[in-house]
Short mmCIF file of C-alpha atoms in Angstrom, two decimals:
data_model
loop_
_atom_site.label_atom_id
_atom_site.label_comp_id
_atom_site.label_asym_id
_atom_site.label_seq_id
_atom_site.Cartn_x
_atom_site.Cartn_y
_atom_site.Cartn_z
CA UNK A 1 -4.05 -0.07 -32.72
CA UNK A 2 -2.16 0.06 -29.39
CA UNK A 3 -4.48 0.11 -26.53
CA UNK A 4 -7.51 -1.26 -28.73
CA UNK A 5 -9.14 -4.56 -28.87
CA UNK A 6 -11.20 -5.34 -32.15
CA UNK A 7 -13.86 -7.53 -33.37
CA UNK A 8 -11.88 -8.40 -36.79
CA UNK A 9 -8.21 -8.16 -37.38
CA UNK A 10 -5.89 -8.75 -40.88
CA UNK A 11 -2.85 -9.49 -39.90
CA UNK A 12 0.23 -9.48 -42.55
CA UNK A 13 3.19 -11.25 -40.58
CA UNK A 14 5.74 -10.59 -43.22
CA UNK A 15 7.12 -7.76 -41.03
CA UNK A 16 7.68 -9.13 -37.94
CA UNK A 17 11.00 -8.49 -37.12
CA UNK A 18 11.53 -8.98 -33.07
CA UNK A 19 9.75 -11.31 -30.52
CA UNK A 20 6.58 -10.20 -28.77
CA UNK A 21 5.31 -8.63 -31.91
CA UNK A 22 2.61 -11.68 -33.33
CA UNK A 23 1.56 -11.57 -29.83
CA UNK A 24 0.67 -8.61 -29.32
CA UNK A 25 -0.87 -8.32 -32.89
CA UNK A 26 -2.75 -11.36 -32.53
CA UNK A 27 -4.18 -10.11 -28.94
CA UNK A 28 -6.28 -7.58 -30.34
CA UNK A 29 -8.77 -10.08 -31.73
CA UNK A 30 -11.75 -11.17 -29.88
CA UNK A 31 -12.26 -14.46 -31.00
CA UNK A 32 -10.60 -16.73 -34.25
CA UNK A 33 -13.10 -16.19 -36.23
CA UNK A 34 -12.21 -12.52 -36.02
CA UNK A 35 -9.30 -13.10 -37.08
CA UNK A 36 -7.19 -13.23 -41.36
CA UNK A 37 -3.50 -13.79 -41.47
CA UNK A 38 -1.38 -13.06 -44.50
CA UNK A 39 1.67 -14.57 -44.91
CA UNK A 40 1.38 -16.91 -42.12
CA UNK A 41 4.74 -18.30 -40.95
CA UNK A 42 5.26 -20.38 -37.22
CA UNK A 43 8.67 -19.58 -36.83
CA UNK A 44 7.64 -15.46 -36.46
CA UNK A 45 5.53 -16.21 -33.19
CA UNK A 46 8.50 -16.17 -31.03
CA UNK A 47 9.38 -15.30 -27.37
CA UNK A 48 12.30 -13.44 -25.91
CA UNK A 49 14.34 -16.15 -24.08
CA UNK A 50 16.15 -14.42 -21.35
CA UNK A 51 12.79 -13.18 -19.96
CA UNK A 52 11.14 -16.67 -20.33
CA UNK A 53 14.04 -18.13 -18.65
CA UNK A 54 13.60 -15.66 -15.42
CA UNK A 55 10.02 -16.07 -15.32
CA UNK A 56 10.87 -19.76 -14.48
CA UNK A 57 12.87 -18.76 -12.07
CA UNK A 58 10.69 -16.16 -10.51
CA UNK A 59 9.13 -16.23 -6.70
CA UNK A 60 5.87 -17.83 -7.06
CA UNK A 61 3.22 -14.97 -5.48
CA UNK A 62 1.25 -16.62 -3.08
CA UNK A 63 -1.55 -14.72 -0.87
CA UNK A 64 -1.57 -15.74 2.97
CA UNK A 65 0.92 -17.19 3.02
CA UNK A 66 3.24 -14.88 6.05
CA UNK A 67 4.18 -16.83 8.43
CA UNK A 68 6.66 -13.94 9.84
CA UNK A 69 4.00 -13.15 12.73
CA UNK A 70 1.29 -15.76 14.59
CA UNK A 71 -2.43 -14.93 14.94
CA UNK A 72 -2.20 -13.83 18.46
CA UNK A 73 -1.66 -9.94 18.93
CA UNK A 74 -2.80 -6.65 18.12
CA UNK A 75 -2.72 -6.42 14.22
CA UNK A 76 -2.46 -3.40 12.06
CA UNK A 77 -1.44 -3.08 8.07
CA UNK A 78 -0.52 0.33 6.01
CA UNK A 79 -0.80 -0.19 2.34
CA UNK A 80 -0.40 2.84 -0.27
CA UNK A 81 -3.12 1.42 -2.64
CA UNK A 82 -2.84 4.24 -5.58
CA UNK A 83 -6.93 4.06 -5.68
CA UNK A 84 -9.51 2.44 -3.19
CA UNK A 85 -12.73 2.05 -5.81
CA UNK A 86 -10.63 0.42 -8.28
CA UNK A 87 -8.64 -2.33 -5.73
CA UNK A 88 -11.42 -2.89 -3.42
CA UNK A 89 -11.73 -6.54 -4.44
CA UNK A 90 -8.33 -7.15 -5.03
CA UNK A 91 -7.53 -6.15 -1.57
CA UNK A 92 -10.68 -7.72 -0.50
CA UNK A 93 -9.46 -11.09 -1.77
CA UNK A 94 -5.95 -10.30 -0.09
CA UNK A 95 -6.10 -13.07 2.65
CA UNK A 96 -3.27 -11.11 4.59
CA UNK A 97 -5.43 -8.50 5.34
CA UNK A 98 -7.83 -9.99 6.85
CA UNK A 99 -8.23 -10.53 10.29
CA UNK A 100 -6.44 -7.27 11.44
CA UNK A 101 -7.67 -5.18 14.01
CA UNK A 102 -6.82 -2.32 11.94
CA UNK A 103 -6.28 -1.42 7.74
CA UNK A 104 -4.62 2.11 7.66
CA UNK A 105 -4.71 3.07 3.49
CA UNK A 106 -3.04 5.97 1.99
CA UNK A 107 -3.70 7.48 -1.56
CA UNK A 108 -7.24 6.27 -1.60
CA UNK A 109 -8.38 9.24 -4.42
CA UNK A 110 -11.66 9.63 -2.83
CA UNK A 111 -13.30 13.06 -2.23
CA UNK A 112 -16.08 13.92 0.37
CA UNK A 113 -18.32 13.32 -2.35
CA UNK A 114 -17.54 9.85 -3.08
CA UNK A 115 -19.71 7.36 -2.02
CA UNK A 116 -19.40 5.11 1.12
CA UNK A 117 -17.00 2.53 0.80
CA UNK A 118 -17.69 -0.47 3.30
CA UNK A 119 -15.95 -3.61 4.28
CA UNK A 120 -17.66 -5.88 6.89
CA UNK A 121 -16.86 -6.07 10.27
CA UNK A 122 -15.24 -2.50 10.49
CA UNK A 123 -15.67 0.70 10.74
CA UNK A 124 -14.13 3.15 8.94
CA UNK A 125 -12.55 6.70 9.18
CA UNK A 126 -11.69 8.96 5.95
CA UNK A 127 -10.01 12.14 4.90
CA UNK A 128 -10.04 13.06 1.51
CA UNK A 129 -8.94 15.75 -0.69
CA UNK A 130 -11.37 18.46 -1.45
CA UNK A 131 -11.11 17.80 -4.94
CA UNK A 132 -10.26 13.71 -4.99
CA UNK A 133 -7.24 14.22 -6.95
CA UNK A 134 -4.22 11.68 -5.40
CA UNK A 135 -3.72 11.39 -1.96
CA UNK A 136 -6.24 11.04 1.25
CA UNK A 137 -6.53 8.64 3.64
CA UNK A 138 -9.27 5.90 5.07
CA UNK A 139 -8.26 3.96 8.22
CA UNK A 140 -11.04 0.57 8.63
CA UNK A 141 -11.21 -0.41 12.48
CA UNK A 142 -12.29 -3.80 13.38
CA UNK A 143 -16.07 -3.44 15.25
CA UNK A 144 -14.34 -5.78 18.14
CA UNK A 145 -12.77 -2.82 19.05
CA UNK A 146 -13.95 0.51 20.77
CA UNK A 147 -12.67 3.30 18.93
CA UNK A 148 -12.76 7.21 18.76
CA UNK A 149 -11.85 9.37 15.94
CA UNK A 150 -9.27 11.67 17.61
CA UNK A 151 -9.80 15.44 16.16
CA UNK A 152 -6.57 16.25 14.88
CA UNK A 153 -6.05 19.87 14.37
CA UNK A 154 -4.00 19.86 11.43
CA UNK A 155 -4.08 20.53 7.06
CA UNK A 156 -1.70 17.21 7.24
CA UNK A 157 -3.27 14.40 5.32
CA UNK A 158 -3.64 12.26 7.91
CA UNK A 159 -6.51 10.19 10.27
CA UNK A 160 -6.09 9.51 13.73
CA UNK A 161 -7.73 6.96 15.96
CA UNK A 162 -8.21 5.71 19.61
CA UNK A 163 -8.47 2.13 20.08
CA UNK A 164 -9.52 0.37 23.67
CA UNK A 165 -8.57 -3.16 24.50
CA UNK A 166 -8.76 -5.17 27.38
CA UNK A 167 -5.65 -7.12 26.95
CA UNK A 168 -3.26 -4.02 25.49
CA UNK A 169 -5.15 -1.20 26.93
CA UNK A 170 -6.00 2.25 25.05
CA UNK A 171 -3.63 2.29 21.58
CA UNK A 172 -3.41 4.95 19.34
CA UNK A 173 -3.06 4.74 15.51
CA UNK A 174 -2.51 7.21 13.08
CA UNK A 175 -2.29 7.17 9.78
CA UNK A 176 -0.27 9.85 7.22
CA UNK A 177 0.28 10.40 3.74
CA UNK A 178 3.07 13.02 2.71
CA UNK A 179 3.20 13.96 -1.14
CA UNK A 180 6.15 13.95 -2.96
CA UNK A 181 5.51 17.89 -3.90
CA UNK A 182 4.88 18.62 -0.01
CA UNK A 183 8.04 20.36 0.99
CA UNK A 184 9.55 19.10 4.07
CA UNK A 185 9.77 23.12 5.35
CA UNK A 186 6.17 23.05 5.35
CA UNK A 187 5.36 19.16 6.66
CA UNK A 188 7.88 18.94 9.65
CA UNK A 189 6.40 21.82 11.77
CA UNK A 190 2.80 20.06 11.39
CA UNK A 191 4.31 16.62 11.95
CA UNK A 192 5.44 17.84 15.22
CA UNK A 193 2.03 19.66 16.18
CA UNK A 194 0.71 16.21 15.09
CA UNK A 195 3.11 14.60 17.71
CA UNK A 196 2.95 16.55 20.48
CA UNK A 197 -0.91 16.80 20.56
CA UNK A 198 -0.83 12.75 20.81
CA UNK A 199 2.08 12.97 23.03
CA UNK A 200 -0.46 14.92 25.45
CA UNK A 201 -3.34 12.03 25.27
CA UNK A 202 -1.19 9.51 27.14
CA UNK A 203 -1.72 6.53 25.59
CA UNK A 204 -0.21 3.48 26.12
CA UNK A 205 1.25 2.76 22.86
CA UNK A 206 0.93 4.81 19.79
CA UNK A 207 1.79 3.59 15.85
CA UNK A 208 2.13 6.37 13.42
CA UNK A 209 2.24 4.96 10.38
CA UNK A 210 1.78 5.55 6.46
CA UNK A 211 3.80 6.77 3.15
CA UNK A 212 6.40 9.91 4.08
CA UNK A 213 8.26 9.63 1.09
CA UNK A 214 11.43 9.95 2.59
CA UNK A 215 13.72 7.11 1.39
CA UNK A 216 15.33 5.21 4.29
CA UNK A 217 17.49 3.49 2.28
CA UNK A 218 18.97 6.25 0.38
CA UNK A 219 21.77 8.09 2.33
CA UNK A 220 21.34 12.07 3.58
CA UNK A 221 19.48 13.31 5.94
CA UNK A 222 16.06 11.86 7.43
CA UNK A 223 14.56 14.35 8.77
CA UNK A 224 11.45 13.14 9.31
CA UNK A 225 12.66 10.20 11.13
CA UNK A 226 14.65 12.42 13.29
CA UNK A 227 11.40 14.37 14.18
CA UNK A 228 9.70 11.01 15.35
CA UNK A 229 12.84 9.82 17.05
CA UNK A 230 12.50 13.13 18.91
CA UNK A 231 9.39 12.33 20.15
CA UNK A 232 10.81 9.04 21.68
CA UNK A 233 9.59 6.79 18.36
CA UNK A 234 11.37 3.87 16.91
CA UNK A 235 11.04 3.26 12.81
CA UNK A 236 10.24 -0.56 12.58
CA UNK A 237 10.42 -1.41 8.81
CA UNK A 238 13.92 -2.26 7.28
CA UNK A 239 13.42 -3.75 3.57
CA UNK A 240 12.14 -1.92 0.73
CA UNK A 241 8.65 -1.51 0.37
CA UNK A 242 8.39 -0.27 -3.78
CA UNK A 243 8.31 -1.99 -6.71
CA UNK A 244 11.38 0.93 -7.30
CA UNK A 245 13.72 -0.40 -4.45
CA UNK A 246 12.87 2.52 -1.59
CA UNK A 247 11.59 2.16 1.59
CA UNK A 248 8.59 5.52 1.53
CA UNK A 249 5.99 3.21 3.91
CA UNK A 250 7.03 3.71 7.56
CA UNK A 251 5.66 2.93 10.47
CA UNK A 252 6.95 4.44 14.07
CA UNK A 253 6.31 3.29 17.15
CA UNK A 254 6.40 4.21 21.03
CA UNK A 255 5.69 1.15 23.43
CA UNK A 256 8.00 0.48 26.48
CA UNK A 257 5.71 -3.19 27.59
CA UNK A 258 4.70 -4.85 24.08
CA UNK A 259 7.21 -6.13 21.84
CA UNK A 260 6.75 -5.72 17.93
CA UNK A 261 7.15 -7.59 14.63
CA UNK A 262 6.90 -5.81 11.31
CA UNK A 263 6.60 -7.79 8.05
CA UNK A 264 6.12 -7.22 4.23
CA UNK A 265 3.37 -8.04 1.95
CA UNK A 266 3.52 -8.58 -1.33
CA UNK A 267 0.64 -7.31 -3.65
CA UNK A 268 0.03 -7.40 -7.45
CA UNK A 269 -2.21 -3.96 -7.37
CA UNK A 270 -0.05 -1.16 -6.16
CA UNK A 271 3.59 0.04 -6.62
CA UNK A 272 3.65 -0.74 -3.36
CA UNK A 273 3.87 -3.72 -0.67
CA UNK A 274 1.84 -3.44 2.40
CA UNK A 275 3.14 -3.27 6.02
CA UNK A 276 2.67 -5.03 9.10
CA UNK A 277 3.06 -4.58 12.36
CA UNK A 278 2.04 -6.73 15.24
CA UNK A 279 2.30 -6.17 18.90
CA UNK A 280 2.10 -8.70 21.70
CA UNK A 281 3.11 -9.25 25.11
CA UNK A 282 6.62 -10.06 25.52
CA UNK A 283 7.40 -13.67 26.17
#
């Protein structure tokens, strides 16, 4: 039965007739002794070549392994992780996400109801649908840092934070998650409330960042990178970012002193690759 793993399993191979199919029938049993065959023939357990010959082929997925930006700089990642409870440990065991000063996450599912969901060393910063179905947001701040949760005014999904450093000064990160149902009639207005009440804090650099859905890479108009370029931002990500070929995870930023370098991660647990930015003097 599709879907179903069983104790004990006949299995009649007299009608396999493509590849794949004694594996997948032969899955379903726990252990051997689970497991009768009928008609037992070798030559049936077969594999489909072409794909065999491109896994060999294939980009070996290795974790920590970027080397597009150093240690040394102001750190923060966006990943849409489709579900926080259930990729907690893999992104725990992510090695590229550690060490940054901030983790901005979009689609986390959670409601105000669910429970508290901690990773050491930070501090985090949520908002979640009323009803924990899709979307919301959770931004985790590194405790090295001293940050404020800036009251934003606004029925966007979205979380907004004030970070104070000694070496970069006071940065400000938000973090925004548009839905592919949220027309763009309704979200552009609020995006530029959004905007102009940061604009008005004065910071000294500012990284809005998160999933828009708004393909970069598909021609038309952008509107919502227009809006940010209005506000003086510059879009930093150029490849795609989906397991589908479109670039939906942006990040925008305004800084006239520190210099930038944004990079992809791969992950195994999402549709889609994380994104990271890191700023730093200029040399």
């Amino acid at each position: 039965v599709q879907g179903m793993t069983v104790k004990e399993i006949v299995f009649d191979m007299e009608g396999i007739f493509t590849y794949g199919q004694a594996y997948v029938a032969l899955s379903r049993a726990t252990s051997i002794r689970g497991l009768y065959l009928r008609n037992y023939n070798p030559k049936l357990i077969y594999r489909f070549n072409p794909v065999h010959e491109a896994l060999k082929n294939m980009k070996q997925f290795q974790l920590g392994k970027n080397t597009e930006t150093s240690d040394r700089g102001f750190h923060v990642i966006h990943h849409n992780i489709q579900g926080l409870y259930p990729k907690l440990k893999d992104m725990q065991c992510n090695t590229d996400m550690k060490g940054t000063a901030v983790l901005a996450l979009t689609e986390t599912w959670l409601s105000p109801q669910s429970k508290t969901v901690s990773l050491p060393g930070y501090q985090a910063f949520r908002c979640d649908r009323a009803d924990g179905r899709g979307g919301g947001v959770c931004m985790y701040v590194s405790t090295d840092y001293e940050t404020t949760l800036f009251n934003v005014q606004s029925d966007l999904e979205c979380c907004c934070v004030t970070c104070f450093t000694q070496e970069y000064g006071k940065i400000m990160i938000a973090t925004v998650y548009r839905a592919p149902r949220v027309n763009l009639g309704y979200f552009i207005p609020r995006l530029e409330d959004l905007l102009y009440s940061i604009q008005r804090e004065k910071c000294d650099h500012v990284i809005v960042l998160g999933d828009f859905n708004e393909d970069q890479l598909k021609d038309g108009n952008h509107l919502i990178s227009q809006t940010f370029a209005n506000y003086g931002f510059k879009q930093t990500v150029t490849a795609c970012t989906t397991v589908h070929r479109s670039l939906l995870d942006l990040v925008f930023l305004k800084s006239r002193t520190l210099k930038q370098t944004t990079s992809i991660l791969p992950t195994y647990y999402s549709d889609h690759d994380a994104v990271k930015i890191s700023l730093d003097h200029s040399q």
